[in-house]
Amino acid sequence: MSFFKIKRGIYPLVAIAASLFLLVFGLVTAKSERCSYFLLCAYAWLFIFGLYKGCLRILPAFIIIGGAFAGIFYAVTDSPLSALSMANRFGSLFLAAAIGMSVESVALTRNLSQLRAPRAITLGMLISTSFVPVLRGEIKRIREAVKTRGAGSVYNPKVWYRAFLIPLVMRLVKISDTLSLSVETRGFSLGKEKYSVYKNEIFSWTDLLFIAGLTVGGVLAVVL
Amino acid sequence: MEEKKKNDIADLLIENLQNSDAEQEASAELVSTASATEDKPREELSENKIFQKYKIKDIVFLAIITSCTLVTGAIMPLLVNIPLFGIIQLGLALQFSVFPVIGMMKVRKVGSLLFMSIFISCFLIFMFPPMALLMLCALIVEILVVLIFKGYKNDWACVLAGTLYMPMTVPFLYMYYNVFYSVSGDEKKAVSMFLGGTHSGVIIGMTIAIVALCFVGSVVGMLIGRELRKAGVLKK
């Protein structure tokens, strides 16, 4: 029973590999019915391995966007095959996203640091992933400021440039200055100094089973 | 008599003290001028180098700008499935020129575009794997910029890089479809899907539109950079 309670996430690099595999497989075999079956099995496989949160989150988006595109293509080409290929493409894309969502940016950074990846890359990746909510907050604040000043609609190019884009970039520069100081204060450097990773990401048999299952499924979908 | 002697000694002491203050000031001035004359050429030398070392603040800013580019480029997964030549590039042209140019205007070091491309590719690869080719495009653009402008010191070097960056993915995507789908023997179908089954007029028109949009975006990025420099936020 403990097998079905995988609380520790999938090994980050395995998750990325699986995500890429699904995406490429979906792109290449989108036009076949087998691809649909494979994607359904992969969905169930992800559920088994504890990625149910991501799986449930992608479902409404897939139904709306995938359904809309499949419908448009069916209407334009009058061929169920092109609608199926569109649905398969979006299916593989959303499944890859579900796996991607399960990987915490901190875990990925830790994993890459463990493998002695260049620190500039790990730091950059960590910041670019974790900065999105901050960016969203800043955009909201600047929009509110535009409204308060009565500068006009943000969709007006002049207002967008003067009252939105320039303040946004200015805030970004200031945040980056503060953030870089804070990173340096915490002893982070780009040199060849030794560093410790206190919580190691461990590759386990469940990770092996996860990726092996997907690969075998992909091979069977092509061969059978 | 004794008072006079005392006054003389006091005067001498004051004079001595003043002399020593003046000496100290003079020596401090000498030291500062010497250090300034020593540091100035060193700074100039490091600034004149084509390849400069990256600092943490550079990486942090590039990562933040990448995050901006990614957020605004989130429409890509939807564009991927529209069978029209260059639709992805057209949809991303503005975002992928404005923000990278701002990044290059702040971090005027060779490799800044490549760094941004690495960060961007790490995420775009999950939306559309061929977008990893952005790294190759960035590498070629960087080489061109180094050959023509010897770095990003000139604002127009940033504009050139921003203008060429996204349009360069078009020929690479064509090559990708030709090579990648040759495994399944569907390369002709894939290429025709990439071209959208459209005639040459549409292809030429779209290519011109992509380049024009990228140029406009790059100029907007440069103008923002200049305004920020005027405001003292970006230091040259």
Short mmCIF file of C-alpha atoms in Angstrom, two decimals:
data_model
loop_
_atom_site.label_atom_id
_atom_site.label_comp_id
_atom_site.label_asym_id
_atom_site.label_seq_id
_atom_site.Cartn_x
_atom_site.Cartn_y
_atom_site.Cartn_z
CA MET A 1 0.00 0.00 0.00
CA SER A 2 2.91 2.33 0.69
CA PHE A 3 3.69 2.12 -3.04
CA PHE A 4 0.59 4.21 -3.74
CA LYS A 5 1.63 6.83 -1.22
CA ILE A 6 4.66 8.28 -2.93
CA LYS A 7 5.07 11.56 -1.13
CA ARG A 8 8.61 12.21 -2.22
CA GLY A 9 8.52 13.70 -5.70
CA ILE A 10 9.97 12.04 -8.77
CA TYR A 11 13.73 12.56 -9.17
CA PRO A 12 13.86 15.98 -10.92
CA LEU A 13 15.99 14.95 -13.89
CA VAL A 14 13.88 11.82 -14.44
CA ALA A 15 10.76 13.98 -14.39
CA ILE A 16 12.27 16.29 -17.01
CA ALA A 17 13.32 13.36 -19.19
CA ALA A 18 9.83 11.85 -18.92
CA SER A 19 8.25 15.17 -19.74
CA LEU A 20 10.39 15.59 -22.85
CA PHE A 21 9.73 12.01 -23.91
CA LEU A 22 5.97 12.52 -23.72
CA LEU A 23 6.18 15.78 -25.63
CA VAL A 24 8.31 14.41 -28.46
CA PHE A 25 6.30 11.19 -28.65
CA GLY A 26 3.09 13.19 -28.87
CA LEU A 27 4.47 15.39 -31.65
CA VAL A 28 5.75 12.50 -33.73
CA THR A 29 2.85 10.05 -33.37
CA ALA A 30 0.01 12.54 -32.99
CA LYS A 31 -1.85 11.28 -36.03
CA SER A 32 -2.32 7.71 -34.81
CA GLU A 33 -5.00 6.34 -32.52
CA ARG A 34 -2.29 4.47 -30.62
CA CYS A 35 -0.95 7.78 -29.42
CA SER A 36 -4.29 8.50 -27.74
CA TYR A 37 -4.25 5.14 -25.97
CA PHE A 38 -0.67 5.67 -24.90
CA LEU A 39 -1.48 9.11 -23.51
CA LEU A 40 -4.44 7.70 -21.58
CA CYS A 41 -2.21 5.00 -20.09
CA ALA A 42 0.45 7.61 -19.29
CA TYR A 43 -2.20 9.69 -17.51
CA ALA A 44 -3.07 6.69 -15.34
CA TRP A 45 0.65 5.99 -14.78
CA LEU A 46 1.16 9.54 -13.54
CA PHE A 47 -1.77 9.13 -11.19
CA ILE A 48 -0.26 5.95 -9.76
CA PHE A 49 3.02 7.71 -9.12
CA GLY A 50 1.39 10.40 -7.04
CA LEU A 51 1.19 13.17 -9.63
CA TYR A 52 -2.59 13.34 -9.26
CA LYS A 53 -2.61 17.03 -8.31
CA GLY A 54 -0.97 18.05 -11.58
CA CYS A 55 -3.14 15.56 -13.49
CA LEU A 56 -6.34 17.03 -12.08
CA ARG A 57 -5.14 20.58 -12.63
CA ILE A 58 -4.44 20.07 -16.33
CA LEU A 59 -7.72 18.31 -17.06
CA PRO A 60 -10.02 21.37 -17.38
CA ALA A 61 -7.39 23.27 -19.41
CA PHE A 62 -6.96 20.30 -21.73
CA ILE A 63 -10.70 19.87 -22.22
CA ILE A 64 -11.20 23.57 -23.03
CA ILE A 65 -8.11 24.36 -25.12
CA GLY A 66 -7.58 20.93 -26.67
CA GLY A 67 -11.30 20.58 -27.36
CA ALA A 68 -11.47 24.04 -28.94
CA PHE A 69 -8.50 23.40 -31.24
CA ALA A 70 -9.70 19.92 -32.16
CA GLY A 71 -13.13 21.38 -32.93
CA ILE A 72 -11.67 24.16 -35.07
CA PHE A 73 -9.54 21.72 -37.03
CA TYR A 74 -12.46 19.36 -37.52
CA ALA A 75 -14.57 22.25 -38.77
CA VAL A 76 -11.85 23.48 -41.15
CA THR A 77 -10.57 20.17 -42.55
CA ASP A 78 -13.70 18.05 -42.04
CA SER A 79 -11.41 15.19 -41.06
CA PRO A 80 -11.63 13.44 -37.68
CA LEU A 81 -7.97 12.48 -38.02
CA SER A 82 -6.73 16.07 -37.88
CA ALA A 83 -8.98 16.71 -34.86
CA LEU A 84 -7.51 13.63 -33.20
CA SER A 85 -3.95 14.72 -33.96
CA MET A 86 -4.67 18.12 -32.46
CA ALA A 87 -6.15 16.55 -29.33
CA ASN A 88 -3.13 14.22 -29.06
CA ARG A 89 -0.69 17.10 -29.37
CA PHE A 90 -2.41 19.08 -26.65
CA GLY A 91 -2.73 15.91 -24.58
CA SER A 92 1.01 15.27 -24.68
CA LEU A 93 1.72 18.94 -23.99
CA PHE A 94 -0.52 19.02 -20.92
CA LEU A 95 0.80 15.68 -19.65
CA ALA A 96 4.35 17.04 -19.94
CA ALA A 97 3.17 20.11 -18.05
CA ALA A 98 1.67 17.91 -15.31
CA ILE A 99 5.04 16.24 -14.78
CA GLY A 100 6.80 19.60 -14.94
CA MET A 101 4.47 20.99 -12.27
CA SER A 102 5.49 18.21 -9.92
CA VAL A 103 9.13 19.33 -9.97
CA GLU A 104 9.87 22.08 -7.50
CA SER A 105 12.38 24.58 -8.79
CA VAL A 106 14.35 24.25 -5.54
CA ALA A 107 14.56 20.47 -5.97
CA LEU A 108 15.78 20.85 -9.56
CA THR A 109 18.40 23.38 -8.50
CA ARG A 110 19.52 21.10 -5.69
CA ASN A 111 19.72 18.21 -8.11
CA LEU A 112 21.80 20.18 -10.60
CA SER A 113 24.06 21.49 -7.83
CA GLN A 114 24.54 17.92 -6.66
CA LEU A 115 25.71 17.05 -10.16
CA ARG A 116 28.08 20.05 -10.08
CA ALA A 117 26.31 21.97 -12.83
CA PRO A 118 27.65 25.53 -13.33
CA ARG A 119 26.36 27.76 -10.55
CA ALA A 120 25.44 30.55 -12.95
CA ILE A 121 23.00 28.19 -14.68
CA THR A 122 21.44 26.80 -11.50
CA LEU A 123 21.08 30.27 -9.98
CA GLY A 124 19.57 31.65 -13.19
CA MET A 125 17.10 28.79 -13.47
CA LEU A 126 16.07 29.11 -9.85
CA ILE A 127 15.45 32.84 -10.19
CA SER A 128 13.61 32.62 -13.50
CA THR A 129 11.20 30.01 -12.13
CA SER A 130 10.59 31.51 -8.74
CA PHE A 131 10.34 35.09 -9.98
CA VAL A 132 7.05 34.63 -11.85
CA PRO A 133 4.74 35.28 -8.83
CA VAL A 134 6.79 38.39 -7.91
CA LEU A 135 6.48 39.61 -11.48
CA ARG A 136 2.75 39.05 -11.43
CA GLY A 137 2.48 41.10 -8.23
CA GLU A 138 4.55 43.92 -9.72
CA ILE A 139 2.45 44.01 -12.89
CA LYS A 140 -0.71 44.20 -10.79
CA ARG A 141 0.72 47.06 -8.69
CA ILE A 142 1.81 49.06 -11.73
CA ARG A 143 -1.60 48.59 -13.36
CA GLU A 144 -3.24 49.87 -10.19
CA ALA A 145 -0.90 52.86 -10.21
CA VAL A 146 -1.84 53.55 -13.85
CA LYS A 147 -5.52 53.48 -12.88
CA THR A 148 -4.93 55.71 -9.84
CA ARG A 149 -3.08 58.28 -11.92
CA GLY A 150 -5.80 58.14 -14.56
CA ALA A 151 -3.20 57.66 -17.26
CA GLY A 152 -5.68 55.89 -19.56
CA SER A 153 -5.94 52.38 -20.91
CA VAL A 154 -2.86 50.14 -20.82
CA TYR A 155 -3.82 48.97 -24.30
CA ASN A 156 -2.97 52.42 -25.65
CA PRO A 157 0.65 52.01 -26.91
CA LYS A 158 1.79 55.39 -25.56
CA VAL A 159 0.33 54.76 -22.11
CA TRP A 160 1.67 51.20 -22.19
CA TYR A 161 5.19 52.42 -22.93
CA ARG A 162 5.33 55.45 -20.63
CA ALA A 163 3.19 54.40 -17.68
CA PHE A 164 3.56 50.63 -17.72
CA LEU A 165 6.72 49.35 -19.41
CA ILE A 166 9.22 51.88 -18.08
CA PRO A 167 8.07 51.64 -14.42
CA LEU A 168 8.04 47.85 -14.75
CA VAL A 169 11.61 47.68 -16.04
CA MET A 170 12.71 50.19 -13.43
CA ARG A 171 11.23 48.01 -10.69
CA LEU A 172 12.91 44.96 -12.21
CA VAL A 173 16.31 46.64 -12.15
CA LYS A 174 15.83 47.67 -8.52
CA ILE A 175 14.62 44.22 -7.49
CA SER A 176 17.56 42.61 -9.29
CA ASP A 177 20.02 44.89 -7.44
CA THR A 178 18.49 43.98 -4.08
CA LEU A 179 18.28 40.30 -4.97
CA SER A 180 21.89 40.10 -6.13
CA LEU A 181 23.06 41.78 -2.92
CA SER A 182 21.00 39.35 -0.90
CA VAL A 183 22.39 36.38 -2.85
CA GLU A 184 25.96 37.59 -2.33
CA THR A 185 25.34 38.16 1.38
CA ARG A 186 24.32 34.53 1.68
CA GLY A 187 27.71 33.47 0.43
CA PHE A 188 26.72 32.58 -3.10
CA SER A 189 29.54 33.04 -5.58
CA LEU A 190 30.26 32.15 -9.18
CA GLY A 191 33.82 31.09 -8.42
CA LYS A 192 35.14 27.60 -7.91
CA GLU A 193 34.59 27.63 -4.17
CA LYS A 194 33.37 24.38 -2.65
CA TYR A 195 29.77 24.23 -1.48
CA SER A 196 27.55 21.75 0.31
CA VAL A 197 24.15 20.41 -0.64
CA TYR A 198 22.44 19.54 2.61
CA LYS A 199 19.43 17.72 1.23
CA ASN A 200 20.40 15.39 -1.58
CA GLU A 201 17.97 14.23 -4.24
CA ILE A 202 18.11 10.46 -4.28
CA PHE A 203 17.44 8.33 -7.34
CA SER A 204 15.28 5.39 -6.25
CA TRP A 205 13.75 2.31 -7.83
CA THR A 206 10.38 4.07 -8.18
CA ASP A 207 12.01 6.64 -10.46
CA LEU A 208 13.46 3.84 -12.56
CA LEU A 209 10.08 2.11 -12.70
CA PHE A 210 8.38 5.37 -13.66
CA ILE A 211 10.60 6.13 -16.64
CA ALA A 212 10.83 2.46 -17.66
CA GLY A 213 7.03 2.19 -17.68
CA LEU A 214 6.67 5.21 -19.94
CA THR A 215 9.38 3.99 -22.30
CA VAL A 216 7.92 0.49 -22.54
CA GLY A 217 4.49 1.99 -23.13
CA GLY A 218 5.86 4.18 -25.92
CA VAL A 219 7.63 1.25 -27.58
CA LEU A 220 4.51 -0.93 -27.36
CA ALA A 221 2.39 1.86 -28.83
CA VAL A 222 4.68 2.02 -31.85
CA VAL A 223 5.34 -1.73 -32.31
CA LEU A 224 1.91 -3.24 -31.64
CA MET B 1 60.44 85.46 30.73
CA GLU B 2 59.03 82.08 31.58
CA GLU B 3 55.66 83.05 30.14
CA LYS B 4 57.29 84.16 26.91
CA LYS B 5 59.14 80.85 26.68
CA LYS B 6 55.90 78.97 27.29
CA ASN B 7 54.15 80.97 24.56
CA ASP B 8 56.97 80.28 22.12
CA ILE B 9 56.81 76.57 22.85
CA ALA B 10 53.03 76.63 22.40
CA ASP B 11 53.40 78.47 19.08
CA LEU B 12 56.00 75.97 17.93
CA LEU B 13 53.78 73.07 18.91
CA ILE B 14 50.79 74.56 17.06
CA GLU B 15 52.95 75.18 13.99
CA ASN B 16 54.28 71.65 14.15
CA LEU B 17 50.77 70.28 14.44
CA GLN B 18 49.62 72.36 11.47
CA ASN B 19 52.59 71.19 9.47
CA SER B 20 51.89 67.58 10.26
CA ASP B 21 48.19 68.04 9.27
CA ALA B 22 49.26 69.60 5.99
CA GLU B 23 51.72 66.76 5.44
CA GLN B 24 49.02 64.19 6.14
CA GLU B 25 46.63 65.90 3.74
CA ALA B 26 49.31 66.09 1.08
CA SER B 27 50.21 62.44 1.52
CA ALA B 28 46.53 61.42 1.43
CA GLU B 29 46.10 63.44 -1.75
CA LEU B 30 49.17 61.79 -3.23
CA VAL B 31 47.88 58.33 -2.34
CA SER B 32 44.45 59.02 -3.79
CA THR B 33 45.83 60.43 -7.02
CA ALA B 34 48.24 57.52 -7.28
CA SER B 35 45.47 54.96 -6.74
CA ALA B 36 43.21 56.79 -9.18
CA THR B 37 45.87 56.78 -11.86
CA GLU B 38 46.53 53.10 -11.15
CA ASP B 39 42.84 52.04 -11.10
CA LYS B 40 41.69 54.03 -14.09
CA PRO B 41 43.68 52.15 -16.72
CA ARG B 42 42.80 48.87 -15.02
CA GLU B 43 39.07 49.66 -15.18
CA GLU B 44 39.40 50.90 -18.71
CA LEU B 45 41.32 47.76 -19.64
CA SER B 46 38.67 45.46 -18.19
CA GLU B 47 35.92 47.49 -19.88
CA ASN B 48 37.71 47.33 -23.21
CA LYS B 49 38.03 43.56 -23.08
CA ILE B 50 35.67 41.72 -25.41
CA PHE B 51 35.09 38.84 -23.03
CA GLN B 52 34.40 39.97 -19.50
CA LYS B 53 33.78 38.01 -16.35
CA TYR B 54 30.21 37.68 -15.16
CA LYS B 55 29.13 38.85 -11.71
CA ILE B 56 26.21 37.59 -9.68
CA LYS B 57 24.24 40.78 -10.31
CA ASP B 58 24.53 40.18 -14.07
CA ILE B 59 23.20 36.65 -13.82
CA VAL B 60 20.37 37.76 -11.51
CA PHE B 61 19.27 40.52 -13.88
CA LEU B 62 19.42 38.25 -16.93
CA ALA B 63 17.37 35.63 -15.10
CA ILE B 64 14.75 38.21 -14.13
CA ILE B 65 14.52 39.50 -17.69
CA THR B 66 14.21 35.90 -18.88
CA SER B 67 11.34 35.41 -16.49
CA CYS B 68 9.63 38.45 -18.06
CA THR B 69 10.20 37.07 -21.53
CA LEU B 70 8.79 33.70 -20.52
CA VAL B 71 5.68 35.13 -18.89
CA THR B 72 4.88 37.24 -21.93
CA GLY B 73 5.74 34.36 -24.27
CA ALA B 74 3.30 31.95 -22.62
CA ILE B 75 1.05 32.06 -25.72
CA MET B 76 3.54 29.86 -27.56
CA PRO B 77 1.90 26.45 -26.87
CA LEU B 78 -1.25 27.73 -28.56
CA LEU B 79 0.60 29.07 -31.58
CA VAL B 80 2.56 25.86 -32.09
CA ASN B 81 -0.48 24.06 -33.45
CA ILE B 82 -1.57 26.68 -35.96
CA PRO B 83 -0.40 25.50 -39.39
CA LEU B 84 0.80 28.85 -40.71
CA PHE B 85 4.39 29.59 -41.62
CA GLY B 86 6.23 31.65 -39.00
CA ILE B 87 3.22 32.12 -36.72
CA ILE B 88 5.27 31.20 -33.61
CA GLN B 89 7.98 33.71 -34.45
CA LEU B 90 5.42 36.40 -35.27
CA GLY B 91 3.62 35.85 -31.97
CA LEU B 92 6.83 35.98 -29.96
CA ALA B 93 8.75 38.60 -31.97
CA LEU B 94 7.93 41.60 -29.82
CA GLN B 95 8.52 39.99 -26.42
CA PHE B 96 11.67 38.20 -27.58
CA SER B 97 13.21 41.42 -28.81
CA VAL B 98 12.17 44.04 -26.23
CA PHE B 99 13.28 42.17 -23.12
CA PRO B 100 16.54 40.60 -24.38
CA VAL B 101 17.62 44.04 -25.67
CA ILE B 102 16.97 45.55 -22.22
CA GLY B 103 19.00 42.69 -20.75
CA MET B 104 21.89 43.34 -23.14
CA MET B 105 21.72 47.10 -22.51
CA LYS B 106 22.22 46.46 -18.79
CA VAL B 107 24.67 43.57 -19.02
CA ARG B 108 26.91 44.69 -21.86
CA LYS B 109 28.98 41.53 -21.90
CA VAL B 110 29.48 38.97 -24.61
CA GLY B 111 27.43 35.91 -23.76
CA SER B 112 24.51 37.73 -22.16
CA LEU B 113 22.15 36.72 -24.98
CA LEU B 114 23.42 33.16 -24.77
CA PHE B 115 22.77 33.09 -21.02
CA MET B 116 19.22 34.34 -21.55
CA SER B 117 18.69 31.74 -24.27
CA ILE B 118 19.85 28.95 -21.99
CA PHE B 119 17.39 30.03 -19.30
CA ILE B 120 14.59 30.49 -21.86
CA SER B 121 15.26 27.14 -23.55
CA CYS B 122 15.12 25.31 -20.24
CA PHE B 123 11.43 26.21 -20.07
CA LEU B 124 10.38 26.52 -23.68
CA ILE B 125 11.64 23.03 -24.35
CA PHE B 126 8.62 21.77 -22.39
CA MET B 127 6.24 23.74 -24.60
CA PHE B 128 7.88 23.08 -27.95
CA PRO B 129 11.18 21.09 -27.99
CA PRO B 130 12.59 22.68 -31.19
CA MET B 131 12.74 25.97 -29.28
CA ALA B 132 15.96 24.66 -27.74
CA LEU B 133 17.44 25.81 -31.05
CA LEU B 134 17.25 29.33 -29.61
CA MET B 135 20.61 28.60 -27.99
CA LEU B 136 22.15 27.96 -31.38
CA CYS B 137 20.59 31.16 -32.74
CA ALA B 138 21.96 33.12 -29.78
CA LEU B 139 25.42 31.68 -30.36
CA ILE B 140 25.44 32.73 -34.01
CA VAL B 141 24.09 36.19 -33.18
CA GLU B 142 26.75 36.63 -30.49
CA ILE B 143 29.49 35.70 -32.96
CA LEU B 144 28.10 38.21 -35.47
CA VAL B 145 27.96 40.96 -32.84
CA VAL B 146 31.53 40.26 -31.74
CA LEU B 147 32.73 40.35 -35.34
CA ILE B 148 30.89 43.54 -36.25
CA PHE B 149 30.77 45.57 -33.02
CA LYS B 150 33.28 43.77 -30.77
CA GLY B 151 30.70 43.41 -28.02
CA TYR B 152 27.63 45.23 -26.78
CA LYS B 153 29.23 48.61 -26.03
CA ASN B 154 27.28 50.18 -28.88
CA ASP B 155 23.50 50.40 -28.47
CA TRP B 156 23.02 49.34 -32.09
CA ALA B 157 24.85 46.11 -31.37
CA CYS B 158 22.05 45.26 -28.95
CA VAL B 159 19.47 46.22 -31.59
CA LEU B 160 21.17 44.01 -34.19
CA ALA B 161 21.24 41.07 -31.79
CA GLY B 162 17.59 41.60 -30.82
CA THR B 163 16.53 41.89 -34.47
CA LEU B 164 18.28 38.72 -35.63
CA TYR B 165 17.61 36.54 -32.60
CA MET B 166 14.03 35.37 -33.25
CA PRO B 167 13.99 35.41 -37.10
CA MET B 168 17.01 33.12 -37.04
CA THR B 169 14.84 30.32 -35.64
CA VAL B 170 12.94 30.14 -38.96
CA PRO B 171 15.70 28.47 -41.03
CA PHE B 172 16.66 26.35 -38.04
CA LEU B 173 13.11 25.11 -37.63
CA TYR B 174 13.03 24.26 -41.34
CA MET B 175 16.21 22.22 -40.87
CA TYR B 176 14.78 20.64 -37.71
CA TYR B 177 11.65 19.42 -39.49
CA ASN B 178 13.76 18.10 -42.36
CA VAL B 179 16.10 16.15 -40.10
CA PHE B 180 13.91 15.15 -37.15
CA TYR B 181 11.05 13.65 -39.14
CA SER B 182 13.39 11.78 -41.48
CA VAL B 183 13.39 9.08 -38.76
CA SER B 184 9.78 8.23 -39.54
CA GLY B 185 10.05 9.17 -43.23
CA ASP B 186 7.51 11.97 -42.75
CA GLU B 187 9.90 14.84 -43.37
CA LYS B 188 8.05 16.04 -46.46
CA LYS B 189 4.75 16.12 -44.60
CA ALA B 190 6.38 17.82 -41.61
CA VAL B 191 8.05 20.45 -43.75
CA SER B 192 4.82 21.12 -45.63
CA MET B 193 3.06 21.45 -42.26
CA PHE B 194 5.77 23.84 -41.10
CA LEU B 195 5.39 25.89 -44.25
CA GLY B 196 1.62 25.72 -43.74
CA GLY B 197 1.00 24.70 -47.30
CA THR B 198 1.22 28.34 -48.23
CA HIS B 199 2.81 29.77 -51.37
CA SER B 200 6.08 31.67 -51.49
CA GLY B 201 4.41 35.10 -51.21
CA VAL B 202 3.07 34.31 -47.75
CA ILE B 203 6.44 32.89 -46.67
CA ILE B 204 8.32 36.01 -47.81
CA GLY B 205 5.68 38.30 -46.32
CA MET B 206 5.74 36.54 -42.96
CA THR B 207 9.54 36.58 -42.86
CA ILE B 208 9.59 40.33 -43.53
CA ALA B 209 6.90 40.86 -40.89
CA ILE B 210 8.89 38.87 -38.30
CA VAL B 211 12.10 40.81 -38.98
CA ALA B 212 10.24 44.14 -38.94
CA LEU B 213 8.48 43.34 -35.67
CA CYS B 214 11.75 42.22 -34.10
CA PHE B 215 13.42 45.44 -35.24
CA VAL B 216 10.62 47.54 -33.75
CA GLY B 217 10.83 45.58 -30.51
CA SER B 218 14.61 45.98 -30.37
CA VAL B 219 14.36 49.75 -30.94
CA VAL B 220 11.72 49.97 -28.19
CA GLY B 221 14.07 48.01 -25.92
CA MET B 222 16.93 50.36 -26.78
CA LEU B 223 14.78 53.44 -26.07
CA ILE B 224 13.77 52.01 -22.70
CA GLY B 225 17.41 51.28 -21.95
CA ARG B 226 18.41 54.84 -22.84
CA GLU B 227 15.64 56.31 -20.67
CA LEU B 228 16.72 54.15 -17.78
CA ARG B 229 20.32 55.23 -18.28
CA LYS B 230 19.23 58.87 -18.21
CA ALA B 231 17.35 58.20 -14.99
CA GLY B 232 20.53 56.67 -13.56
CA VAL B 233 19.06 53.20 -13.18
CA LEU B 234 21.25 51.61 -15.84
CA LYS B 235 24.91 52.50 -15.56
CA LYS B 236 27.10 52.34 -18.61
#
